[in-house]
Amino acid sequence: MTKYTSKHIETNAIHAGRINDEQFGSLATPLYQTSTFIFDDAQQGGDRFAGESEGYIYTRLGNPTTRQLEKRVAAMEGMDDAAATATGMAAVSAALLTNLQSGDHMISSKAVYGCSYALMSHMLKKFNIEVSFVDMTNPENISAAVKENTKLIFLETPINPNLVVLDLASICSIAKKHNLLSVVDNTFLTPVLQQPVKFGADIVIHSATKYLNGHGDVVAGIVCSSFEMINEIKMTALKDIGGTISPHDAWLIMRGLKTLPIRMDRHCSNAQTVAEFLESHPNVATVYYPGLKSHPGNKFIGEQMKAAGGVIAFELNTDLTGGSDFINRMNLFSIAVSLGDAESLIQHPASMTHSPYTPEERQDAGISDSLIRISVGLENVEDLVTDLKQSLDLIKVKAVFNVKTPSSVDTDSSKQTVDTL
Ligand code: PLP
């Protein structure tokens, strides 16, 4: 294995962890699409199981193609090691289940990806693990929620779907002070734009389904951490629960990773143009994108995050029907969940990605029912703006207002709806 690592992420995205194909000199990573590995003899098989000789045993426990992906992403995150998983949710569950046991307590940000919320609010409860969901925009709320049995803090930044940015340095220092593990889901920004370990994160996870792969043809995840933690995750959550990645998916993700830095550049510049356009359109009520000066997370650009990424959320000056009509009129944006692909996507979190929350929980977490989320792809940005504009221009803004009337008049019938084009 070539141990080439650089201080530059563009080089690591292409070379880190690279296996030299000594037999044929293949430039592309060899794909070891095999479930199992042949031992020279029974003794060698036994020795490998006992950990007394090096070598692969069975792909659920490890595979050379997958190993290259793990080394590469670990180098890009600036962390010791990584464990690749079958999905992003397998990465989230592996990180949590390896580190929590019955009777423990953890703290999560109130707003997180819908299935991470479902895992923590429903599944962990079955194992007697208690979760406090707090608003982490004020890190003091975390300190206030710490109990004697608290083990871990979980967060995303920017948060899916409302793009709230959390202060990694403050949150990780609270974790350190109380001897808690900090787990950061870095899916939205990737190591190209943000490396949570620099701010003290202990475990960094990704849905590799998104930007890391980038081509909409894989579901996968990855957990990065210390050698000891990754070993523990592999020997428990992966070996015994079994959320192992397929070698073919690992191979596809490595193909995607080679262009990640340049893809992120374009995702960010396209998203910035689209966000500024949305902010200027009269039929858009609010735009949530940390790249905008108006966004409270804008102050974190530079230090914590290099740029704002490719996901934007916004609310329209219309009702829910107007919102779904707006989505249905899109031509270039596909109506689909997921993000980070070359194709631009549009979805409605309340009825789709964040439907595991009850309406009350969603409201409490700051995820409004009228929020629309887009993943800005790599198409020509003029085409993206044109598509959004044609649909926005057709919104009928429904403003309900009370006309001043004599007190004798029934005020309900005096409410008027104005349609403006
Ligand atoms: N984390 C975040 C921030 C996500 O957006 C998602 C999926 O959308 C996940 C985790 C889960 O990833 P996967 O769908 O690959 O299981």
Coordinates of C-alpha atoms and ligand atoms in Angstrom, one line a residue:
M1 CA 0.0 0.0 0.0
T2 CA 1.4 3.4 -0.9
K3 CA 1.2 5.6 2.2
Y4 CA 1.0 8.8 0.3
T5 CA -0.7 11.6 2.3
S6 CA -0.4 15.3 1.7
K7 CA -1.3 18.4 3.6
H8 CA -3.6 19.2 0.6
I9 CA -7.0 17.6 0.5
E10 CA -7.1 17.7 -3.3
T11 CA -4.1 15.3 -3.4
N12 CA -5.4 13.1 -0.6
A13 CA -8.8 12.8 -2.4
I14 CA -6.9 11.0 -5.2
H15 CA -4.0 9.3 -3.6
A16 CA -4.4 8.7 0.2
G17 CA -4.5 5.0 1.1
R18 CA -3.8 3.9 -2.5
I19 CA -3.1 0.2 -3.0
N20 CA -0.4 -0.5 -5.5
D21 CA -1.6 -3.3 -7.8
E22 CA 1.7 -5.2 -7.9
Q23 CA 0.4 -7.9 -10.2
F24 CA -0.9 -5.8 -13.1
G25 CA -0.1 -2.2 -12.3
S26 CA -3.7 -1.1 -12.5
L27 CA -4.0 2.7 -12.2
A28 CA -7.6 2.5 -11.0
T29 CA -8.3 0.9 -7.6
P30 CA -8.7 -2.9 -8.0
L31 CA -12.2 -4.0 -7.1
Y32 CA -12.1 -7.0 -4.8
Q33 CA -15.7 -8.0 -5.3
T34 CA -15.5 -11.1 -3.1
S35 CA -17.5 -12.2 -0.1
T36 CA -14.6 -14.3 1.4
F37 CA -10.8 -14.9 1.2
I38 CA -9.0 -18.2 0.7
F39 CA -6.6 -19.3 3.4
D40 CA -3.4 -21.1 2.5
D41 CA -4.2 -23.8 5.0
A42 CA -6.3 -24.4 8.1
Q43 CA -3.7 -23.0 10.4
Q44 CA -3.6 -19.7 8.6
G45 CA -7.4 -19.4 8.8
G46 CA -7.3 -20.1 12.5
D47 CA -4.5 -17.6 13.0
R48 CA -6.3 -14.9 11.2
F49 CA -9.4 -15.4 13.4
A50 CA -7.3 -15.3 16.5
G51 CA -5.7 -12.0 15.3
E52 CA -2.3 -13.7 15.2
S53 CA -1.7 -13.3 11.4
E54 CA -2.5 -10.4 9.1
G55 CA -4.9 -10.8 6.2
Y56 CA -8.5 -10.7 5.1
I57 CA -11.1 -13.2 6.3
Y58 CA -14.6 -12.3 5.1
T59 CA -15.9 -9.0 3.6
R60 CA -18.2 -8.2 6.5
L61 CA -15.0 -8.0 8.6
G62 CA -12.9 -6.1 6.0
N63 CA -12.0 -5.9 2.4
P64 CA -9.0 -4.4 0.6
T65 CA -11.1 -2.1 -1.7
T66 CA -13.1 -0.8 1.3
R67 CA -9.9 -0.4 3.3
Q68 CA -8.6 2.0 0.7
L69 CA -11.8 4.1 1.0
E70 CA -11.5 4.2 4.7
K71 CA -7.8 5.3 4.7
R72 CA -8.6 8.0 2.1
V73 CA -11.6 9.6 3.9
A74 CA -9.7 9.4 7.3
A75 CA -6.8 11.3 5.7
M76 CA -9.2 13.9 4.2
E77 CA -10.8 14.4 7.7
G78 CA -7.4 14.6 9.3
M79 CA -8.3 11.7 11.6
D80 CA -6.6 8.4 12.4
D81 CA -8.9 5.9 10.8
A82 CA -12.4 5.2 9.4
A83 CA -15.0 2.5 9.1
A84 CA -17.1 2.5 6.0
T85 CA -20.7 1.4 6.3
A86 CA -23.7 0.3 4.2
T87 CA -25.6 3.6 4.6
G88 CA -25.3 6.9 6.4
M89 CA -27.7 5.6 9.0
A90 CA -25.5 2.6 9.5
A91 CA -22.7 5.1 10.3
V92 CA -24.9 7.0 12.8
S93 CA -26.1 3.9 14.5
A94 CA -22.6 2.3 14.6
A95 CA -21.3 5.5 16.3
L96 CA -24.1 5.6 18.8
L97 CA -24.5 1.9 19.6
T98 CA -20.8 1.3 20.1
N99 CA -20.6 4.0 22.7
L100 CA -23.9 3.8 24.6
Q101 CA -25.5 1.2 26.8
S102 CA -28.7 0.7 28.8
G103 CA -28.9 3.4 31.5
D104 CA -26.9 6.0 29.5
H105 CA -28.0 9.4 28.5
M106 CA -27.0 11.4 25.4
I107 CA -27.7 14.9 24.2
S108 CA -28.7 15.7 20.6
S109 CA -29.4 18.9 18.7
K110 CA -33.2 19.2 18.4
A111 CA -33.1 19.5 14.6
V112 CA -31.2 16.7 12.8
Y113 CA -31.8 14.5 9.8
G114 CA -35.3 12.8 10.2
C115 CA -34.1 9.2 10.5
S116 CA -31.3 10.2 13.0
Y117 CA -34.1 11.7 15.0
A118 CA -36.2 8.6 14.7
L119 CA -33.2 6.4 15.8
M120 CA -32.6 8.5 18.9
S121 CA -36.2 9.2 19.9
H122 CA -37.7 5.8 19.3
M123 CA -35.1 3.0 18.8
L124 CA -32.6 4.0 21.5
K125 CA -35.5 4.3 24.0
K126 CA -36.2 0.5 23.5
F127 CA -32.7 -0.1 24.9
N128 CA -33.2 2.2 27.9
I129 CA -31.0 5.0 26.5
E130 CA -32.3 8.4 27.3
V131 CA -31.9 11.3 24.8
S132 CA -32.3 15.0 25.6
F133 CA -32.9 17.1 22.5
V134 CA -31.7 20.7 23.0
D135 CA -31.4 23.9 21.0
M136 CA -27.6 24.0 20.5
T137 CA -27.5 27.5 19.0
N138 CA -27.0 28.4 22.7
P139 CA -24.3 26.0 23.9
E140 CA -25.3 26.8 27.5
N141 CA -28.3 24.6 26.8
I142 CA -25.9 21.7 26.4
S143 CA -24.2 22.3 29.8
A144 CA -27.6 22.6 31.4
A145 CA -28.7 19.2 30.0
V146 CA -25.6 17.2 31.2
K147 CA -26.4 14.6 33.8
E148 CA -24.3 12.1 35.7
N149 CA -24.9 9.4 33.1
T150 CA -24.4 11.5 30.0
K151 CA -22.0 9.9 27.6
L152 CA -22.2 11.7 24.3
I153 CA -23.3 14.7 22.2
F154 CA -24.6 14.4 18.7
L155 CA -25.0 17.2 16.2
E156 CA -25.0 18.3 12.5
T157 CA -23.7 21.7 11.3
P158 CA -25.2 23.1 9.1
I159 CA -28.3 21.4 10.3
N160 CA -30.5 19.4 7.9
P161 CA -32.9 20.8 6.8
N162 CA -33.0 24.4 8.2
L163 CA -29.2 25.2 7.6
V164 CA -28.7 26.5 11.2
V165 CA -25.0 26.7 11.9
L166 CA -23.7 25.5 15.3
D167 CA -20.5 26.6 17.0
L168 CA -18.3 23.5 16.8
A169 CA -15.5 24.9 19.0
S170 CA -17.8 25.9 21.9
I171 CA -19.8 22.6 21.7
C172 CA -16.8 20.4 21.6
S173 CA -15.1 22.2 24.5
I174 CA -18.3 21.6 26.6
A175 CA -18.0 17.9 25.6
K176 CA -14.4 17.8 26.7
K177 CA -15.1 19.6 30.0
H178 CA -17.7 17.0 30.9
N179 CA -15.7 14.1 29.5
L180 CA -18.3 13.4 26.8
L181 CA -17.8 12.1 23.3
S182 CA -18.7 14.6 20.6
V183 CA -20.1 13.1 17.4
V184 CA -20.5 15.4 14.4
D185 CA -22.4 14.6 11.2
N186 CA -20.3 16.4 8.5
T187 CA -22.5 15.3 5.5
F188 CA -23.5 18.8 4.4
L189 CA -20.0 20.3 4.1
T190 CA -17.6 17.3 3.6
P191 CA -13.9 17.6 4.8
V192 CA -13.3 19.9 1.9
L193 CA -15.2 22.7 3.6
Q194 CA -15.1 21.7 7.3
Q195 CA -13.0 19.4 9.4
P196 CA -14.7 19.0 12.8
V197 CA -11.6 17.3 14.3
K198 CA -9.9 20.7 14.3
F199 CA -12.5 22.0 16.7
G200 CA -12.3 18.9 19.0
A201 CA -14.8 16.5 17.5
D202 CA -14.1 12.8 18.6
I203 CA -16.2 11.1 15.9
V204 CA -17.1 12.5 12.5
I205 CA -19.7 10.7 10.4
H206 CA -21.0 11.0 6.8
S207 CA -23.8 9.9 4.7
A208 CA -21.4 9.0 1.8
T209 CA -24.5 8.7 -0.3
K210 CA -24.3 12.5 -0.6
Y211 CA -21.3 14.6 -1.7
L212 CA -18.6 12.1 -1.0
N213 CA -20.0 9.8 -3.8
G214 CA -21.7 12.7 -5.6
H215 CA -23.3 10.8 -8.4
G216 CA -26.6 9.5 -7.0
D217 CA -25.8 5.9 -7.5
V218 CA -24.8 4.6 -4.1
V219 CA -26.1 4.5 -0.5
A220 CA -23.2 4.3 2.0
G221 CA -21.7 5.9 5.1
I222 CA -18.5 6.3 7.0
V223 CA -17.3 6.9 10.5
C224 CA -13.9 8.6 11.2
S225 CA -12.2 8.6 14.6
S226 CA -9.2 7.4 16.6
F227 CA -7.6 3.9 15.8
E228 CA -9.1 2.5 19.1
M229 CA -12.6 3.8 18.4
I230 CA -12.6 2.5 14.8
N231 CA -11.4 -0.8 15.9
E232 CA -14.2 -1.0 18.5
I233 CA -16.8 0.0 15.9
K234 CA -15.6 -2.6 13.5
M235 CA -15.4 -5.4 16.1
T236 CA -19.0 -4.6 17.4
A237 CA -21.3 -2.6 15.2
L238 CA -19.9 -3.9 11.9
K239 CA -18.8 -7.4 12.7
D240 CA -21.9 -8.3 14.8
I241 CA -24.7 -6.0 13.7
G242 CA -23.4 -6.1 10.1
G243 CA -23.9 -2.7 8.5
T244 CA -20.8 -3.3 6.2
I245 CA -20.5 -1.5 2.9
S246 CA -20.3 -3.4 -0.4
P247 CA -16.8 -3.3 -2.0
H248 CA -18.4 -2.1 -5.3
D249 CA -20.0 0.9 -3.5
A250 CA -16.7 1.7 -1.8
W251 CA -15.1 1.6 -5.3
L252 CA -17.7 4.0 -6.7
I253 CA -17.3 6.4 -3.8
M254 CA -13.5 6.5 -4.4
R255 CA -14.2 7.4 -8.0
G256 CA -16.4 10.2 -6.8
L257 CA -13.9 11.4 -4.2
K258 CA -11.3 12.2 -6.8
T259 CA -13.4 15.2 -8.0
L260 CA -14.9 16.1 -4.6
P261 CA -12.8 19.3 -4.1
I262 CA -13.7 20.7 -7.5
R263 CA -17.3 19.6 -7.3
M264 CA -17.7 21.3 -3.9
D265 CA -16.3 24.6 -5.4
R266 CA -19.0 24.5 -8.1
H267 CA -21.8 23.4 -5.7
C268 CA -20.9 26.4 -3.5
S269 CA -20.6 29.0 -6.3
N270 CA -23.9 27.8 -7.9
A271 CA -25.7 27.8 -4.5
Q272 CA -24.4 31.3 -3.7
T273 CA -25.9 32.6 -6.9
V274 CA -29.1 30.7 -6.5
A275 CA -29.5 31.9 -2.8
E276 CA -28.9 35.5 -3.8
F277 CA -31.5 35.2 -6.6
L278 CA -34.0 33.6 -4.2
E279 CA -33.4 36.4 -1.7
S280 CA -34.2 39.0 -4.3
H281 CA -37.4 37.4 -5.5
P282 CA -40.6 39.0 -4.1
N283 CA -42.4 35.7 -3.8
V284 CA -39.7 34.3 -1.5
A285 CA -40.3 35.1 2.2
T286 CA -37.1 33.8 3.7
V287 CA -33.9 32.2 2.5
Y288 CA -31.7 30.0 4.8
Y289 CA -28.2 29.8 3.4
P290 CA -25.1 30.5 5.5
G291 CA -23.4 32.1 2.5
L292 CA -25.8 35.1 2.7
K293 CA -24.8 38.0 4.8
S294 CA -28.4 38.0 6.3
H295 CA -27.8 34.5 7.7
P296 CA -26.8 34.2 11.4
G297 CA -24.3 31.4 10.4
N298 CA -22.5 33.7 8.0
K299 CA -20.0 34.6 10.8
F300 CA -18.7 31.0 10.9
I301 CA -17.5 31.2 7.3
G302 CA -13.7 31.5 7.2
E303 CA -12.9 30.0 10.6
Q304 CA -15.2 27.0 11.1
M305 CA -16.3 26.3 7.5
K306 CA -14.6 27.4 4.3
A307 CA -17.8 28.0 2.4
A308 CA -21.6 27.4 2.8
G309 CA -22.1 24.2 0.8
G310 CA -24.7 23.4 -1.8
V311 CA -28.0 23.1 0.2
I312 CA -30.4 25.9 0.6
A313 CA -33.8 26.1 2.4
F314 CA -36.4 28.7 1.9
E315 CA -40.0 29.7 2.5
L316 CA -42.4 31.2 0.0
N317 CA -45.0 33.9 0.2
T318 CA -47.8 31.4 -0.3
D319 CA -49.7 28.6 1.4
L320 CA -48.9 24.9 1.4
T321 CA -50.8 24.3 -1.8
G322 CA -49.0 27.1 -3.4
G323 CA -45.7 25.6 -2.2
S324 CA -46.5 22.2 -3.7
D325 CA -47.6 23.8 -7.0
F326 CA -44.3 25.6 -7.0
I327 CA -42.4 22.3 -6.6
N328 CA -44.5 20.6 -9.2
R329 CA -43.7 23.3 -11.8
M330 CA -39.9 22.7 -11.6
N331 CA -38.4 21.3 -14.8
L332 CA -34.6 21.0 -14.2
F333 CA -34.8 20.4 -10.4
S334 CA -36.0 16.8 -9.8
I335 CA -38.4 16.2 -7.0
A336 CA -36.4 13.8 -4.9
V337 CA -34.9 13.4 -1.4
S338 CA -31.1 13.2 -1.0
L339 CA -28.5 15.8 -1.8
G340 CA -25.0 16.3 -3.0
D341 CA -25.5 14.9 -6.5
A342 CA -24.6 16.4 -9.8
E343 CA -28.4 16.8 -10.5
S344 CA -30.3 19.6 -8.6
L345 CA -33.0 18.2 -6.3
I346 CA -36.0 19.7 -4.5
Q347 CA -38.0 18.4 -1.7
H348 CA -40.4 19.3 1.2
P349 CA -38.8 18.3 4.6
A350 CA -42.1 18.3 6.6
S351 CA -43.7 15.6 4.4
M352 CA -40.5 13.8 3.3
T353 CA -37.1 13.7 5.0
H354 CA -38.4 15.1 8.3
S355 CA -41.7 13.2 8.5
P356 CA -40.4 11.1 11.4
Y357 CA -40.9 14.2 13.6
T358 CA -44.5 14.9 14.7
P359 CA -45.8 18.3 13.6
E360 CA -45.3 19.6 17.2
E361 CA -41.7 18.2 17.4
R362 CA -40.9 19.8 14.0
Q363 CA -42.2 23.2 15.1
D364 CA -40.2 22.9 18.3
A365 CA -37.1 22.0 16.3
G366 CA -37.5 25.0 14.1
I367 CA -38.4 23.1 11.0
S368 CA -41.4 24.9 9.5
D369 CA -44.1 23.1 7.5
S370 CA -43.6 25.5 4.6
L371 CA -39.8 24.9 4.4
I372 CA -38.6 23.8 0.9
R373 CA -35.0 22.4 0.6
I374 CA -33.0 22.3 -2.5
S375 CA -29.7 20.7 -3.3
V376 CA -28.0 22.8 -5.9
G377 CA -26.3 20.6 -8.4
L378 CA -23.5 21.2 -11.0
E379 CA -25.7 22.3 -13.9
N380 CA -25.2 25.8 -15.5
V381 CA -26.3 28.2 -12.8
E382 CA -28.2 30.4 -15.3
D383 CA -30.4 27.4 -16.2
L384 CA -31.0 26.7 -12.5
V385 CA -32.1 30.3 -11.8
T386 CA -34.3 30.3 -15.0
D387 CA -36.0 27.2 -13.7
L388 CA -36.6 28.6 -10.3
K389 CA -37.8 32.0 -11.7
Q390 CA -40.4 30.5 -14.1
S391 CA -42.0 28.7 -11.1
L392 CA -41.6 31.5 -8.6
D393 CA -43.1 34.1 -11.0
L394 CA -46.3 32.0 -11.2
I395 CA -46.9 32.0 -7.4
K396 CA -50.1 33.6 -6.4
V397 CA -49.3 35.4 -3.2
K398 CA -52.2 35.0 -0.8
A399 CA -52.2 37.7 1.8
V400 CA -55.1 37.6 4.2
F401 CA -55.8 40.9 5.9
N402 CA -58.5 42.5 7.9
V403 CA -60.2 45.5 6.3
K404 CA -61.2 48.1 8.8
T405 CA -65.0 47.8 9.1
P406 CA -67.7 49.3 11.2
S407 CA -68.1 47.2 14.4
S408 CA -71.5 45.9 13.3
V409 CA -69.9 44.0 10.4
D410 CA -68.9 40.4 10.9
T411 CA -65.1 40.6 10.9
D412 CA -64.7 37.1 9.5
S413 CA -66.5 38.0 6.3
S414 CA -64.4 41.1 6.1
K415 CA -61.2 39.1 5.6
Q416 CA -60.1 39.4 2.1
T417 CA -57.7 37.3 0.1
V418 CA -55.6 39.2 -2.4
D419 CA -54.1 37.4 -5.4
T420 CA -51.1 39.2 -6.9
L421 CA -49.1 37.9 -9.7
Ligands
PLP1 N1 -27.1 12.4 7.9 C1 -27.6 13.4 7.1 C2 -27.2 14.8 7.4 C3 -28.4 13.1 6.1 O1 -28.9 14.1 5.3 C4 -28.7 11.7 5.8 C5 -29.6 11.3 4.7 O2 -30.2 12.2 4.1 C6 -28.2 10.7 6.6 C7 -27.3 11.1 7.7 C8 -28.5 9.3 6.4 O3 -27.8 8.8 5.3 P1 -28.2 7.6 4.4 O4 -29.5 8.0 3.7 O5 -27.1 7.4 3.5 O6 -28.5 6.4 5.3

